[in-house]
Coordinates of C-alpha atoms in Angstrom, one line a residue:
X686 CA -26.2 184.0 193.2
X687 CA -25.4 187.1 194.0
X688 CA -27.5 190.5 194.9
X689 CA -26.7 192.0 191.6
X690 CA -27.6 188.4 189.4
X691 CA -30.9 188.1 191.9
X692 CA -31.8 191.5 190.8
X693 CA -30.9 191.3 187.1
X694 CA -33.2 187.9 187.4
X695 CA -35.7 189.7 189.0
X696 CA -35.7 192.6 186.3
X697 CA -35.8 190.3 183.6
X698 CA -38.4 188.0 184.9
X699 CA -40.6 191.7 185.1
X700 CA -40.1 192.3 182.2
X701 CA -40.8 188.5 180.8
X702 CA -44.0 189.1 182.7
X703 CA -45.0 192.0 180.7
X704 CA -44.2 190.1 177.7
X705 CA -47.0 188.0 178.7
X706 CA -49.4 190.4 179.6
X707 CA -48.9 192.0 176.2
X708 CA -49.4 188.7 174.6
X709 CA -52.1 187.5 176.4
X710 CA -54.3 190.8 175.9
X711 CA -53.2 192.2 172.5
X712 CA -51.2 189.3 170.5
X713 CA -48.0 188.6 169.4
X714 CA -47.7 191.7 167.1
X715 CA -48.2 193.8 170.3
X716 CA -44.5 192.6 171.4
X717 CA -41.8 195.6 170.9
X718 CA -39.3 196.9 172.8
X719 CA -41.4 200.4 173.5
X720 CA -44.7 198.3 174.4
X721 CA -42.7 196.0 176.8
X722 CA -41.0 199.0 178.6
X723 CA -44.4 200.9 179.1
X724 CA -46.1 197.5 180.4
X725 CA -43.2 197.1 182.6
X726 CA -42.9 201.0 183.6
X727 CA -39.0 201.0 182.7
X728 CA -37.4 202.6 179.9
X729 CA -37.1 201.0 176.5
X730 CA -33.3 201.1 176.9
X731 CA -33.6 199.0 179.9
X732 CA -35.4 196.5 178.1
X733 CA -32.9 196.7 175.1
X734 CA -30.2 196.3 177.8
X735 CA -31.4 192.9 178.6
X736 CA -32.9 191.5 175.6
X737 CA -30.6 192.3 172.1
X738 CA -33.6 191.3 170.4
X739 CA -37.7 190.8 170.3
X740 CA -37.0 186.9 169.8
X741 CA -34.6 187.1 173.0
X742 CA -37.8 188.7 175.0
X743 CA -40.2 186.2 173.5
X744 CA -37.9 183.1 174.2
X745 CA -37.5 184.3 177.8
X746 CA -41.2 185.0 177.9
X747 CA -41.5 181.3 177.2
X748 CA -39.3 180.1 179.7
X749 CA -41.0 182.1 182.6
X750 CA -44.2 180.8 181.6
X751 CA -42.9 177.4 181.7
X752 CA -41.3 177.8 185.4
X753 CA -44.6 180.0 186.2
X754 CA -46.3 176.5 185.3
X755 CA -44.2 174.6 187.1
X756 CA -44.1 176.5 190.1
X757 CA -48.2 176.1 190.2
X758 CA -47.7 172.2 189.7
X759 CA -45.2 171.7 192.3
X760 CA -47.3 174.0 195.1
X761 CA -50.8 171.3 194.0
X762 CA -48.2 168.2 194.6
X763 CA -47.6 169.7 197.7
X764 CA -51.0 170.2 198.7
X765 CA -52.1 166.6 197.2
X766 CA -53.6 164.3 200.2
X767 CA -51.1 161.4 200.2
X768 CA -54.7 159.5 200.9
X769 CA -56.3 160.0 197.7
X770 CA -56.5 157.2 195.1
X771 CA -54.9 159.6 192.1
X772 CA -53.7 162.6 194.0
X773 CA -50.7 163.6 192.3
X774 CA -52.3 163.0 188.7
X775 CA -55.3 164.7 189.4
X776 CA -53.5 167.6 191.5
X777 CA -51.6 168.3 188.4
X778 CA -54.0 168.2 185.7
X779 CA -56.2 170.7 187.9
X780 CA -53.1 172.8 188.7
X781 CA -52.7 173.5 184.9
X782 CA -56.5 174.2 184.2
X783 CA -56.7 178.2 183.8
X784 CA -58.6 178.8 187.3
X785 CA -57.3 182.1 188.7
X786 CA -56.1 185.3 187.0
X787 CA -52.5 183.8 186.9
X788 CA -53.3 180.5 185.3
X789 CA -55.4 182.6 182.8
X790 CA -52.9 184.9 181.8
X791 CA -50.5 181.9 181.3
X792 CA -53.1 180.0 179.4
X793 CA -53.9 182.8 177.1
X794 CA -50.2 184.0 176.7
X795 CA -49.6 180.1 176.0
X796 CA -51.8 179.5 173.1
X797 CA -50.8 182.6 171.4
X798 CA -47.1 181.2 172.0
X799 CA -48.2 177.9 170.5
X800 CA -49.5 180.0 167.3
X801 CA -46.4 181.8 167.2
X802 CA -44.2 178.4 167.6
X803 CA -46.0 177.2 164.5
X804 CA -44.4 179.8 162.1
X805 CA -41.1 181.0 163.9
X806 CA -38.6 177.9 164.2
X807 CA -36.4 180.0 166.2
X808 CA -39.3 180.1 169.1
X809 CA -40.4 176.3 168.2
X810 CA -37.8 174.3 169.9
X811 CA -38.3 176.3 173.0
X812 CA -41.8 176.1 173.1
X813 CA -41.4 172.3 172.2
X814 CA -39.3 171.6 175.2
X815 CA -42.0 172.8 177.5
X816 CA -44.7 170.5 175.8
X817 CA -42.3 167.8 175.9
X818 CA -42.0 168.3 179.6
X819 CA -45.5 168.5 180.3
X820 CA -46.0 164.9 178.5
X821 CA -43.3 163.4 180.9
X822 CA -44.7 164.5 183.8
X823 CA -48.3 163.5 183.5
X824 CA -47.0 160.7 181.8
X825 CA -44.7 159.6 185.0
X826 CA -47.5 160.5 187.2
X827 CA -50.2 158.1 185.2
X828 CA -47.8 155.2 185.0
X829 CA -47.9 155.5 189.0
X830 CA -51.6 155.5 189.1
X831 CA -51.7 152.5 186.7
X832 CA -48.3 150.9 187.1
X833 CA -49.8 147.8 185.2
X834 CA -50.4 150.3 182.0
X835 CA -48.3 149.7 178.8
X836 CA -46.0 152.1 177.3
X837 CA -48.4 152.4 174.6
X838 CA -51.6 152.5 176.7
X839 CA -49.3 155.1 178.9
X840 CA -48.6 157.1 175.9
X841 CA -52.2 157.2 174.6
X842 CA -53.7 157.7 177.5
X843 CA -51.1 161.1 178.7
X844 CA -51.8 162.4 175.2
X845 CA -56.1 161.9 176.2
X846 CA -55.5 163.7 179.3
X847 CA -53.8 166.6 178.1
X848 CA -56.0 167.0 175.0
X849 CA -59.1 166.5 177.2
X850 CA -57.3 169.1 179.6
X851 CA -56.9 171.7 176.8
X852 CA -60.4 171.5 175.6
X853 CA -61.6 171.8 179.1
X854 CA -59.2 174.9 179.4
X855 CA -60.3 176.4 176.4
X856 CA -64.3 175.8 177.7
X857 CA -62.8 177.6 180.7
X858 CA -61.2 180.5 179.0
X859 CA -64.2 181.1 176.6
X860 CA -66.8 181.0 179.7
X861 CA -68.3 177.9 178.8
X862 CA -67.8 176.2 181.8
X863 CA -67.4 177.6 185.8
X864 CA -64.1 176.3 187.4
X865 CA -66.2 173.6 189.6
X866 CA -67.3 172.3 186.3
X867 CA -64.1 172.0 185.0
X868 CA -62.7 170.6 187.9
X869 CA -65.3 167.8 188.0
X870 CA -64.4 167.1 184.5
X871 CA -60.9 166.4 184.8
X872 CA -61.7 164.6 188.5
X873 CA -64.4 162.2 186.3
X874 CA -61.6 161.5 183.4
X875 CA -59.2 160.3 185.5
X876 CA -61.1 158.2 188.0
X877 CA -62.5 156.5 184.5
X878 CA -58.9 155.1 183.7

């Protein structure tokens, strides 16, 4: 990739991050060219240059969110000890919890984007692709952890794990749980399989 293309991609990601911050703090209605420009510290014209519509801004923010979460999961997998009983599965689930500022931003924006995807069909498919990728990753890691599991068991247990993860993540965001408690709940759930 050329330097100019890299700069363009970096600028678009900076704008996408500004969108995520706006969504996380003020909701979807806050996303406008002017608000994104102010949040990113650039001109409104620059935002319009990269994104011809508000929908294009939101689509890019969803893809950026998926990449940010993916990088967190990849980092967690690299740090997983190979001697642990279920390192990949547990480390992946823990990486998906909103345990630091970046993860809380992503989780809060992700929940707002989910609500938006329910009513905006142009965003729906992009959001669903990310959810399918998460499901596939967790299912694959679960199959490595319990290779004897049937397809039905793998599907049901993957949904159960993702549901538990969502509930624990919500409790973290709401302040009902502290990070160590949330992490312990996820570990206990995997150990119970």
